[in-house]
């Protein structure tokens, strides 16, 4: 009975709609669209409003797949969408100026499920203080990631209050902040699940021997990644690094002081590291020999460390046989060359990515690398005076697994490009920049001979330069060039400060430039690197 009555109701409704449409059509001589639209809109609003019947969970999934701007627009549709959009938002980035404090209760009442929070303040503005950070931590107890940028009014007390409320924190990144060792130790003592720590320009750390040591704390057992950048006294993090027995990745960028002795202790205590980055650091072969004790090492970046020579690289190659990625910026010091690279070729058969900047390999080392490293897929040769057509021909003949090749500021000509036409069967991309011997005709011939090969050429001539090109790196189709070190004067090797003997202009360019090697082949790495724990 229920079905028949409902069916009858539907039929009668349809009949009424049809009769309504027929009457409308009889008056359609003046405005047919106006006559038909009311019935269509009526049916859509009453019978076809599927979104109103959509569960909140499904609508939340839809919101999560939208961009930030689209989510904001959706939140203005109705109160229901506003509520669901707020409850389903897990990432939030706020302008952390001092006037944020009064808005904290309302903000985090709406966004009550946030687990990843970024607080960024403009350098010219007053930032949030301890009271605001404590209020945020009280309402975001499930926070797992926190990024602080230029929050200069946050002190040790604010960090201590935050650490006690957000004990589940897994990742902390802070830059240009002014709290010190006590605030950092509070995080390490209370956040036992911390896995990643990134610190840049932390101004509150005391200089000299009076600096309070940082770590290890409860977080030492869970930390897997530590990144220190531009710290006056980064070595006060030594206890934390040494105590992090499960540390996988260590990155040290532009931190003052002699690191050789500390690296010896670190390598002796932390033996399971897989990735190490050393950039513009005072480190010598003593530190490299210490690093060679990390037998599980797979990724090594040596950027502007002119006191490192073939001796240290040979030690790393002979002991770290699992090496997959090697980036070297020799800074035209000519202290790393064939001897070190030959050792890599002999002992590191798993090498997949090799980036050489300001290093002068010859056919001797290139041939050995190409013959023994059969898994080599990505190769970059930049600012090398010794890499010419003979070396490129050797690569074409021997590197059977090579997929992507980058050549910049090398004495290569069209003859080298012709060799690539018949070599490297798996090659998918070649990028050439500032190689005056390579012409557009030579690049066209290479494209014509291998239709599937992407060839990008920038000869360095003014009329062909892209406006976006710079020594900071040219990005096109996911491929980035590192800058050429030949444009940078080399300081004396014996100097402990690698920048004091350069001109002011060069120093300014070095300090303001982005990472030289870290950005090289970034998308190559993201698309091909395997995650390891």
Short mmCIF file of C-alpha atoms in Angstrom, two decimals:
data_model
loop_
_atom_site.label_atom_id
_atom_site.label_comp_id
_atom_site.label_asym_id
_atom_site.label_seq_id
_atom_site.Cartn_x
_atom_site.Cartn_y
_atom_site.Cartn_z
CA UNK A 1 0.00 0.00 0.00
CA UNK A 2 2.81 2.34 0.89
CA UNK A 3 4.44 1.83 -2.49
CA UNK A 4 1.23 2.26 -4.47
CA UNK A 5 0.29 5.46 -2.65
CA UNK A 6 3.78 6.91 -3.11
CA UNK A 7 3.76 5.87 -6.75
CA UNK A 8 0.41 7.52 -7.22
CA UNK A 9 1.71 10.67 -5.58
CA UNK A 10 4.70 10.72 -7.91
CA UNK A 11 2.50 10.16 -10.97
CA UNK A 12 0.08 12.87 -9.94
CA UNK A 13 3.04 15.21 -9.37
CA UNK A 14 4.42 14.42 -12.81
CA UNK A 15 1.00 14.97 -14.38
CA UNK A 16 0.67 18.31 -12.65
CA UNK A 17 4.13 19.26 -13.88
CA UNK A 18 3.25 18.22 -17.42
CA UNK A 19 0.02 20.16 -17.33
CA UNK A 20 1.90 23.12 -15.93
CA UNK A 21 4.39 22.86 -18.79
CA UNK A 22 1.64 22.59 -21.41
CA UNK A 23 -0.02 25.70 -20.06
CA UNK A 24 3.29 27.47 -20.09
CA UNK A 25 3.87 26.49 -23.72
CA UNK A 26 0.53 27.99 -24.70
CA UNK A 27 1.79 31.38 -23.60
CA UNK A 28 5.27 30.88 -25.00
CA UNK A 29 4.93 33.34 -27.85
CA UNK A 30 6.33 36.20 -25.80
CA UNK A 31 9.05 34.61 -23.62
CA UNK A 32 9.40 30.80 -23.72
CA UNK A 33 12.48 30.70 -21.42
CA UNK A 34 10.72 32.62 -18.70
CA UNK A 35 7.76 30.29 -18.92
CA UNK A 36 9.80 27.06 -18.62
CA UNK A 37 12.45 28.06 -16.07
CA UNK A 38 10.26 28.20 -12.91
CA UNK A 39 9.22 24.55 -13.20
CA UNK A 40 12.82 23.40 -13.87
CA UNK A 41 14.20 25.33 -10.92
CA UNK A 42 11.40 24.02 -8.75
CA UNK A 43 12.29 20.42 -9.63
CA UNK A 44 16.01 21.00 -9.04
CA UNK A 45 15.46 22.59 -5.65
CA UNK A 46 12.91 20.14 -4.34
CA UNK A 47 13.70 16.82 -5.99
CA UNK A 48 17.31 16.96 -7.24
CA UNK A 49 19.25 18.54 -4.31
CA UNK A 50 21.65 15.63 -3.86
CA UNK A 51 24.31 17.65 -1.97
CA UNK A 52 21.99 18.20 0.98
CA UNK A 53 21.75 14.43 1.37
CA UNK A 54 25.52 13.96 1.07
CA UNK A 55 27.10 12.87 4.38
CA UNK A 56 29.47 15.28 6.08
CA UNK A 57 32.33 12.82 5.66
CA UNK A 58 31.95 12.75 1.88
CA UNK A 59 31.78 16.51 1.66
CA UNK A 60 34.92 16.74 3.81
CA UNK A 61 36.76 14.42 1.41
CA UNK A 62 35.78 16.68 -1.48
CA UNK A 63 37.06 19.75 0.37
CA UNK A 64 40.38 18.06 1.10
CA UNK A 65 41.03 17.58 -2.61
CA UNK A 66 40.58 21.30 -3.36
CA UNK A 67 43.14 24.07 -3.34
CA UNK A 68 43.33 26.50 -0.44
CA UNK A 69 41.56 29.24 -2.39
CA UNK A 70 38.72 26.97 -3.50
CA UNK A 71 38.25 25.76 0.07
CA UNK A 72 37.87 29.34 1.24
CA UNK A 73 35.24 29.98 -1.42
CA UNK A 74 33.36 26.81 -0.49
CA UNK A 75 33.27 27.87 3.15
CA UNK A 76 31.19 30.92 2.09
CA UNK A 77 28.40 28.88 0.49
CA UNK A 78 26.43 28.12 3.63
CA UNK A 79 26.85 27.51 7.35
CA UNK A 80 27.03 23.76 6.91
CA UNK A 81 29.89 24.03 4.40
CA UNK A 82 31.63 26.53 6.68
CA UNK A 83 31.46 24.07 9.58
CA UNK A 84 32.58 21.02 7.58
CA UNK A 85 35.43 22.90 5.87
CA UNK A 86 36.76 24.04 9.22
CA UNK A 87 36.49 20.64 10.87
CA UNK A 88 38.19 18.88 7.95
CA UNK A 89 41.17 21.25 7.68
CA UNK A 90 44.37 19.67 9.02
CA UNK A 91 46.88 22.23 7.68
CA UNK A 92 46.82 25.88 8.62
CA UNK A 93 49.20 28.76 7.90
CA UNK A 94 48.74 32.01 9.83
CA UNK A 95 50.25 35.47 9.69
CA UNK A 96 51.76 35.42 13.17
CA UNK A 97 51.70 39.12 13.97
CA UNK A 98 51.04 40.42 17.47
CA UNK A 99 47.37 41.17 16.73
CA UNK A 100 46.69 37.44 16.25
CA UNK A 101 46.21 36.87 20.00
CA UNK A 102 42.57 38.09 20.28
CA UNK A 103 41.55 35.92 17.34
CA UNK A 104 43.05 32.67 18.64
CA UNK A 105 39.88 31.38 20.41
CA UNK A 106 37.62 31.97 17.40
CA UNK A 107 40.15 30.65 14.89
CA UNK A 108 40.82 27.39 16.65
CA UNK A 109 37.18 26.87 17.57
CA UNK A 110 36.52 26.70 13.86
CA UNK A 111 39.72 24.86 12.89
CA UNK A 112 39.69 22.38 15.74
CA UNK A 113 41.28 19.47 13.85
CA UNK A 114 44.54 21.17 12.81
CA UNK A 115 47.62 18.95 13.14
CA UNK A 116 50.08 20.93 10.96
CA UNK A 117 50.53 24.60 11.78
CA UNK A 118 52.75 27.33 10.30
CA UNK A 119 53.22 30.64 12.11
CA UNK A 120 55.05 33.16 9.94
CA UNK A 121 55.65 36.81 10.65
CA UNK A 122 56.99 39.57 8.45
CA UNK A 123 60.39 40.79 9.56
CA UNK A 124 59.17 44.37 9.84
CA UNK A 125 56.22 43.51 12.08
CA UNK A 126 55.93 42.58 15.73
CA UNK A 127 55.33 38.85 16.04
CA UNK A 128 53.18 36.85 18.42
CA UNK A 129 54.55 36.37 21.90
CA UNK A 130 54.51 33.70 24.57
CA UNK A 131 50.86 34.27 25.49
CA UNK A 132 49.60 33.66 21.95
CA UNK A 133 51.79 30.58 21.44
CA UNK A 134 50.59 29.12 24.73
CA UNK A 135 46.95 29.79 23.82
CA UNK A 136 47.43 28.08 20.46
CA UNK A 137 49.10 25.06 22.05
CA UNK A 138 46.25 24.77 24.56
CA UNK A 139 43.72 24.48 21.73
CA UNK A 140 45.91 22.34 19.41
CA UNK A 141 47.02 19.52 21.65
CA UNK A 142 47.03 17.10 18.69
CA UNK A 143 49.59 19.17 16.79
CA UNK A 144 52.22 17.02 15.02
CA UNK A 145 54.03 19.67 12.95
CA UNK A 146 55.00 23.24 13.79
CA UNK A 147 56.82 25.80 11.66
CA UNK A 148 57.94 29.08 13.22
CA UNK A 149 59.31 31.87 11.04
CA UNK A 150 60.53 35.21 12.41
CA UNK A 151 58.59 34.84 15.65
CA UNK A 152 61.06 37.09 17.44
CA UNK A 153 58.91 37.77 20.51
CA UNK A 154 58.59 34.11 21.48
CA UNK A 155 60.95 33.35 24.38
CA UNK A 156 62.10 30.23 26.20
CA UNK A 157 59.04 30.46 28.47
CA UNK A 158 56.67 30.33 25.50
CA UNK A 159 58.43 27.31 24.03
CA UNK A 160 58.31 25.53 27.41
CA UNK A 161 54.55 26.11 27.69
CA UNK A 162 54.03 24.93 24.13
CA UNK A 163 56.10 21.78 24.67
CA UNK A 164 54.05 20.76 27.71
CA UNK A 165 50.75 21.08 25.81
CA UNK A 166 51.84 19.54 22.50
CA UNK A 167 53.74 16.45 23.53
CA UNK A 168 52.83 14.59 20.32
CA UNK A 169 54.92 16.89 18.12
CA UNK A 170 56.79 15.00 15.39
CA UNK A 171 58.32 17.79 13.33
CA UNK A 172 59.64 21.21 14.37
CA UNK A 173 61.07 23.81 12.01
CA UNK A 174 62.12 27.21 13.31
CA UNK A 175 63.93 30.04 11.59
CA UNK A 176 64.96 33.55 12.60
CA UNK A 177 63.59 33.12 16.12
CA UNK A 178 65.15 34.46 19.32
CA UNK A 179 64.48 31.81 21.95
CA UNK A 180 67.53 29.89 23.12
CA UNK A 181 68.80 26.61 24.48
CA UNK A 182 66.24 26.38 27.31
CA UNK A 183 63.33 26.57 24.88
CA UNK A 184 64.88 24.01 22.57
CA UNK A 185 65.65 21.66 25.47
CA UNK A 186 62.04 21.97 26.63
CA UNK A 187 60.91 20.64 23.26
CA UNK A 188 63.40 17.78 23.39
CA UNK A 189 62.44 16.86 26.97
CA UNK A 190 58.67 16.85 26.42
CA UNK A 191 58.16 15.75 22.80
CA UNK A 192 59.30 12.15 22.92
CA UNK A 193 57.94 11.44 19.41
CA UNK A 194 59.93 14.16 17.62
CA UNK A 195 61.33 12.79 14.35
CA UNK A 196 62.48 15.87 12.39
CA UNK A 197 64.21 19.00 13.67
CA UNK A 198 65.22 21.93 11.46
CA UNK A 199 66.84 25.01 12.99
CA UNK A 200 67.94 28.09 11.07
CA UNK A 201 69.36 31.34 12.49
CA UNK A 202 68.37 30.70 16.10
CA UNK A 203 69.52 33.95 17.71
CA UNK A 204 69.05 33.04 21.35
CA UNK A 205 71.94 30.57 21.56
CA UNK A 206 74.86 31.98 23.51
CA UNK A 207 78.15 32.25 21.62
CA UNK A 208 81.39 30.73 22.84
CA UNK A 209 82.21 28.19 25.51
CA UNK A 210 79.43 29.48 27.78
CA UNK A 211 76.76 28.15 25.42
CA UNK A 212 74.33 25.78 27.10
CA UNK A 213 74.41 22.33 25.49
CA UNK A 214 71.28 21.22 23.68
CA UNK A 215 69.96 17.69 24.10
CA UNK A 216 69.79 14.85 24.06
CA UNK A 217 66.41 14.71 25.89
CA UNK A 218 63.62 12.20 25.37
CA UNK A 219 63.39 13.08 21.67
CA UNK A 220 66.87 11.69 20.95
CA UNK A 221 65.53 8.16 20.71
CA UNK A 222 63.01 9.07 17.98
CA UNK A 223 64.87 11.72 15.97
CA UNK A 224 65.62 10.67 12.39
CA UNK A 225 66.49 13.99 10.72
CA UNK A 226 68.47 16.97 12.03
CA UNK A 227 69.11 20.04 9.88
CA UNK A 228 71.14 23.01 11.16
CA UNK A 229 71.55 26.16 9.08
CA UNK A 230 73.47 29.39 9.63
CA UNK A 231 74.10 28.98 13.33
CA UNK A 232 76.83 30.90 15.13
CA UNK A 233 77.25 28.10 17.65
CA UNK A 234 75.72 25.05 16.00
CA UNK A 235 78.12 22.76 17.80
CA UNK A 236 76.08 23.16 21.00
CA UNK A 237 73.68 20.72 19.29
CA UNK A 238 76.47 18.12 19.55
CA UNK A 239 74.94 16.26 22.55
CA UNK A 240 71.65 15.96 20.67
CA UNK A 241 73.27 14.61 17.49
CA UNK A 242 75.48 12.18 19.41
CA UNK A 243 72.56 10.97 21.50
CA UNK A 244 70.28 10.38 18.50
CA UNK A 245 71.16 6.73 17.94
CA UNK A 246 68.48 6.29 15.26
CA UNK A 247 69.49 9.35 13.24
CA UNK A 248 69.24 8.79 9.49
CA UNK A 249 69.86 12.24 8.00
CA UNK A 250 72.26 14.97 9.14
CA UNK A 251 72.45 18.31 7.28
CA UNK A 252 74.87 21.05 8.27
CA UNK A 253 74.76 24.31 6.29
CA UNK A 254 77.00 27.31 6.95
CA UNK A 255 77.54 26.67 10.66
CA UNK A 256 80.70 28.27 12.06
CA UNK A 257 83.45 26.45 13.90
CA UNK A 258 85.72 23.47 13.23
CA UNK A 259 83.56 20.37 12.81
CA UNK A 260 86.23 17.70 12.38
CA UNK A 261 86.44 16.66 16.04
CA UNK A 262 82.67 16.64 16.53
CA UNK A 263 82.15 14.59 13.36
CA UNK A 264 84.59 12.03 14.72
CA UNK A 265 82.50 11.60 17.87
CA UNK A 266 79.22 11.63 15.92
CA UNK A 267 80.37 8.97 13.45
CA UNK A 268 81.62 6.82 16.30
CA UNK A 269 78.31 6.96 18.20
CA UNK A 270 75.76 7.21 15.38
CA UNK A 271 76.55 4.52 12.85
CA UNK A 272 73.24 4.13 11.01
CA UNK A 273 73.20 7.44 9.12
CA UNK A 274 72.11 7.17 5.49
CA UNK A 275 72.32 10.80 4.34
CA UNK A 276 74.86 13.53 5.17
CA UNK A 277 75.01 17.07 3.76
CA UNK A 278 77.97 19.35 4.46
CA UNK A 279 77.80 22.82 2.91
CA UNK A 280 80.26 25.68 3.44
CA UNK A 281 81.51 24.06 6.58
CA UNK A 282 84.99 24.03 8.08
CA UNK A 283 85.67 20.34 7.62
CA UNK A 284 88.70 18.51 6.22
CA UNK A 285 89.73 14.97 5.34
CA UNK A 286 89.71 14.20 9.07
CA UNK A 287 85.94 14.69 9.06
CA UNK A 288 85.50 12.70 5.85
CA UNK A 289 87.50 9.78 7.24
CA UNK A 290 85.23 9.86 10.28
CA UNK A 291 82.14 9.88 8.05
CA UNK A 292 83.47 6.82 6.23
CA UNK A 293 82.75 4.80 9.39
CA UNK A 294 79.03 5.16 8.60
CA UNK A 295 78.90 2.01 6.50
CA UNK A 296 75.20 2.48 5.69
CA UNK A 297 75.79 5.87 4.02
CA UNK A 298 73.88 6.20 0.74
CA UNK A 299 73.77 9.97 0.07
CA UNK A 300 76.66 12.41 0.49
CA UNK A 301 76.75 16.11 -0.41
CA UNK A 302 80.05 18.03 -0.19
CA UNK A 303 79.42 21.66 -1.12
CA UNK A 304 82.17 24.27 -0.87
CA UNK A 305 84.36 22.40 1.58
CA UNK A 306 87.76 23.25 0.02
CA UNK A 307 89.78 21.48 2.72
CA UNK A 308 88.32 18.12 1.64
CA UNK A 309 90.57 16.34 -0.86
CA UNK A 310 90.88 13.08 -2.76
CA UNK A 311 92.19 11.44 0.41
CA UNK A 312 88.91 11.91 2.26
CA UNK A 313 86.79 10.91 -0.74
CA UNK A 314 88.84 7.74 -1.26
CA UNK A 315 88.21 6.77 2.37
CA UNK A 316 84.47 7.31 1.96
CA UNK A 317 84.37 5.33 -1.29
CA UNK A 318 86.31 2.39 0.12
CA UNK A 319 84.09 2.01 3.19
CA UNK A 320 80.65 3.30 2.12
CA UNK A 321 79.98 0.83 -0.66
CA UNK A 322 76.20 1.47 -0.58
CA UNK A 323 76.61 5.02 -1.88
CA UNK A 324 73.76 5.91 -4.29
CA UNK A 325 74.00 9.70 -4.62
CA UNK A 326 77.14 11.82 -4.60
CA UNK A 327 77.14 15.61 -5.02
CA UNK A 328 80.45 17.47 -4.99
CA UNK A 329 80.96 21.20 -5.45
CA UNK A 330 84.74 21.47 -5.61
CA UNK A 331 84.65 25.28 -5.81
CA UNK A 332 87.48 25.16 -8.35
CA UNK A 333 89.91 24.13 -5.62
CA UNK A 334 91.18 21.22 -7.74
CA UNK A 335 91.60 19.13 -4.59
CA UNK A 336 89.08 16.50 -5.68
CA UNK A 337 89.57 14.92 -9.09
CA UNK A 338 90.39 11.69 -10.84
CA UNK A 339 91.90 9.91 -7.83
CA UNK A 340 88.82 10.32 -5.68
CA UNK A 341 86.38 9.59 -8.52
CA UNK A 342 88.31 6.47 -9.55
CA UNK A 343 87.87 5.17 -6.00
CA UNK A 344 84.14 5.86 -6.26
CA UNK A 345 83.99 3.99 -9.56
CA UNK A 346 85.82 0.99 -8.16
CA UNK A 347 83.94 0.67 -4.87
CA UNK A 348 80.42 2.09 -5.33
CA UNK A 349 78.60 -0.02 -7.92
CA UNK A 350 75.16 1.16 -6.70
CA UNK A 351 75.77 4.80 -7.67
CA UNK A 352 72.66 6.22 -9.34
CA UNK A 353 73.24 9.97 -9.25
CA UNK A 354 76.47 11.94 -9.62
CA UNK A 355 76.71 15.74 -9.59
CA UNK A 356 80.13 17.33 -10.13
CA UNK A 357 80.49 21.13 -9.95
CA UNK A 358 83.85 22.81 -10.26
CA UNK A 359 85.51 19.38 -10.44
CA UNK A 360 87.75 18.42 -13.37
CA UNK A 361 87.34 14.72 -14.13
CA UNK A 362 89.06 13.27 -17.17
CA UNK A 363 88.27 10.35 -19.40
CA UNK A 364 90.16 8.08 -16.97
CA UNK A 365 87.71 8.49 -14.09
CA UNK A 366 84.64 8.93 -16.29
CA UNK A 367 85.32 5.69 -18.14
CA UNK A 368 85.74 3.78 -14.89
CA UNK A 369 82.57 5.29 -13.41
CA UNK A 370 80.62 4.49 -16.58
CA UNK A 371 81.92 0.92 -16.76
CA UNK A 372 81.51 -0.09 -13.11
CA UNK A 373 78.46 1.97 -12.06
CA UNK A 374 75.92 0.28 -14.29
CA UNK A 375 73.00 1.84 -12.34
CA UNK A 376 74.06 5.45 -13.01
CA UNK A 377 70.92 7.21 -14.21
CA UNK A 378 71.51 10.91 -13.52
CA UNK A 379 74.72 12.79 -14.25
CA UNK A 380 75.52 16.51 -14.01
CA UNK A 381 78.85 18.03 -15.08
CA UNK A 382 79.10 21.76 -14.43
CA UNK A 383 81.99 24.18 -14.64
CA UNK A 384 84.47 21.44 -15.57
CA UNK A 385 87.35 22.58 -17.77
CA UNK A 386 88.36 19.01 -18.57
CA UNK A 387 85.00 17.68 -19.79
CA UNK A 388 85.01 17.85 -23.58
CA UNK A 389 83.86 15.81 -26.55
CA UNK A 390 86.06 12.83 -25.66
CA UNK A 391 84.49 12.58 -22.19
CA UNK A 392 80.95 12.96 -23.57
CA UNK A 393 81.67 10.28 -26.18
CA UNK A 394 82.85 8.00 -23.38
CA UNK A 395 79.63 8.63 -21.48
CA UNK A 396 77.59 7.93 -24.60
CA UNK A 397 79.36 4.63 -25.17
CA UNK A 398 79.52 3.34 -21.59
CA UNK A 399 76.58 4.74 -19.58
CA UNK A 400 73.89 2.35 -20.73
CA UNK A 401 71.51 3.13 -17.84
CA UNK A 402 71.83 6.93 -18.06
CA UNK A 403 68.47 8.71 -18.32
CA UNK A 404 69.24 12.38 -17.67
CA UNK A 405 72.37 14.34 -18.48
CA UNK A 406 73.17 17.92 -17.50
CA UNK A 407 76.16 19.80 -18.96
CA UNK A 408 76.98 23.41 -18.07
CA UNK A 409 79.97 25.61 -18.88
CA UNK A 410 82.08 22.78 -20.28
CA UNK A 411 84.20 22.79 -23.47
CA UNK A 412 81.77 20.51 -25.33
CA UNK A 413 80.91 20.96 -29.01
CA UNK A 414 78.49 19.52 -31.56
CA UNK A 415 80.72 16.46 -31.92
CA UNK A 416 79.86 15.48 -28.37
CA UNK A 417 76.17 15.88 -29.15
CA UNK A 418 76.58 13.63 -32.18
CA UNK A 419 78.02 10.92 -29.94
CA UNK A 420 74.88 11.07 -27.79
CA UNK A 421 72.76 10.44 -30.88
CA UNK A 422 73.85 6.81 -31.00
CA UNK A 423 74.69 6.19 -27.33
CA UNK A 424 72.95 5.96 -23.96
CA UNK A 425 69.94 3.92 -25.12
CA UNK A 426 67.83 4.89 -22.07
CA UNK A 427 68.51 8.63 -22.30
CA UNK A 428 65.32 10.71 -22.04
CA UNK A 429 66.61 14.23 -21.36
CA UNK A 430 69.73 16.26 -22.17
CA UNK A 431 70.19 19.80 -20.94
CA UNK A 432 73.07 21.96 -22.12
CA UNK A 433 73.79 25.47 -20.91
CA UNK A 434 76.63 27.92 -21.57
CA UNK A 435 78.58 25.48 -23.71
CA UNK A 436 79.62 27.79 -26.52
CA UNK A 437 80.75 24.94 -28.75
CA UNK A 438 77.23 23.49 -28.95
CA UNK A 439 75.08 25.17 -31.59
CA UNK A 440 71.35 25.14 -32.12
CA UNK A 441 71.93 23.20 -35.34
CA UNK A 442 73.75 20.49 -33.39
CA UNK A 443 70.91 20.30 -30.87
CA UNK A 444 68.37 20.07 -33.71
CA UNK A 445 70.29 17.20 -35.29
CA UNK A 446 70.28 15.36 -31.95
CA UNK A 447 66.52 15.86 -31.62
CA UNK A 448 65.96 14.65 -35.16
CA UNK A 449 68.04 11.50 -34.65
CA UNK A 450 66.19 10.58 -31.43
CA UNK A 451 62.62 11.75 -31.58
CA UNK A 452 61.78 10.75 -28.01
CA UNK A 453 64.77 12.58 -26.52
CA UNK A 454 64.13 15.98 -24.90
CA UNK A 455 67.01 18.34 -25.71
CA UNK A 456 67.17 21.74 -24.02
CA UNK A 457 69.90 24.14 -25.09
CA UNK A 458 70.93 27.54 -23.76
CA UNK A 459 74.15 28.57 -25.44
CA UNK A 460 74.62 31.58 -23.20
CA UNK A 461 74.21 34.10 -26.02
CA UNK A 462 72.40 37.25 -24.98
CA UNK A 463 69.73 37.07 -27.65
CA UNK A 464 68.70 33.57 -26.63
CA UNK A 465 68.76 34.02 -22.86
CA UNK A 466 65.51 33.52 -21.00
CA UNK A 467 64.66 36.40 -18.69
CA UNK A 468 64.21 33.94 -15.84
CA UNK A 469 67.68 32.48 -16.22
CA UNK A 470 70.26 33.24 -13.57
CA UNK A 471 73.23 31.69 -11.89
CA UNK A 472 70.90 30.63 -9.13
CA UNK A 473 69.59 27.91 -11.40
CA UNK A 474 67.48 27.69 -14.53
CA UNK A 475 64.38 25.58 -14.10
CA UNK A 476 62.64 24.27 -17.15
CA UNK A 477 60.59 21.11 -17.41
CA UNK A 478 61.66 20.01 -13.97
CA UNK A 479 65.39 20.33 -14.59
CA UNK A 480 67.59 22.75 -12.67
CA UNK A 481 71.13 23.89 -13.28
CA UNK A 482 73.51 24.66 -10.46
CA UNK A 483 75.56 27.85 -10.79
CA UNK A 484 79.05 27.81 -12.20
CA UNK A 485 81.77 28.09 -9.56
CA UNK A 486 84.24 29.61 -12.01
CA UNK A 487 82.52 32.95 -11.42
CA UNK A 488 83.42 32.84 -7.70
CA UNK A 489 86.93 33.72 -6.51
CA UNK A 490 88.52 30.95 -4.49
CA UNK A 491 89.76 31.84 -1.01
CA UNK A 492 93.04 30.43 0.35
CA UNK A 493 92.61 26.76 1.26
CA UNK A 494 94.38 27.20 4.57
CA UNK A 495 91.96 29.85 5.74
CA UNK A 496 89.42 28.71 8.32
CA UNK A 497 86.92 31.28 7.05
CA UNK A 498 86.22 30.49 3.42
CA UNK A 499 84.75 33.88 2.56
CA UNK A 500 86.90 36.58 4.14
CA UNK A 501 89.41 36.95 1.32
CA UNK A 502 86.79 37.45 -1.38
CA UNK A 503 85.46 40.76 -2.58
CA UNK A 504 82.35 42.24 -1.02
CA UNK A 505 80.37 41.63 -4.16
CA UNK A 506 81.26 37.95 -4.26
CA UNK A 507 80.57 37.54 -0.57
CA UNK A 508 77.16 39.14 -0.96
CA UNK A 509 76.32 36.85 -3.85
CA UNK A 510 77.37 33.75 -1.91
CA UNK A 511 75.49 34.65 1.25
CA UNK A 512 72.30 35.58 -0.53
CA UNK A 513 72.29 32.74 -3.04
CA UNK A 514 70.23 29.61 -2.58
CA UNK A 515 71.70 26.19 -2.10
CA UNK A 516 73.90 25.43 -5.08
CA UNK A 517 73.85 21.67 -5.25
CA UNK A 518 70.83 20.88 -3.13
CA UNK A 519 68.50 22.24 -5.83
CA UNK A 520 70.27 20.37 -8.62
CA UNK A 521 68.19 17.54 -10.03
CA UNK A 522 65.65 18.05 -7.23
CA UNK A 523 62.81 16.61 -9.24
CA UNK A 524 65.03 13.81 -10.48
CA UNK A 525 65.59 12.81 -6.87
CA UNK A 526 61.94 13.14 -5.85
CA UNK A 527 60.87 10.94 -8.73
CA UNK A 528 63.49 8.26 -8.37
CA UNK A 529 64.64 8.11 -4.74
CA UNK A 530 63.42 5.21 -2.66
CA UNK A 531 62.21 5.89 0.87
CA UNK A 532 64.24 4.14 3.51
CA UNK A 533 63.73 4.02 7.24
#
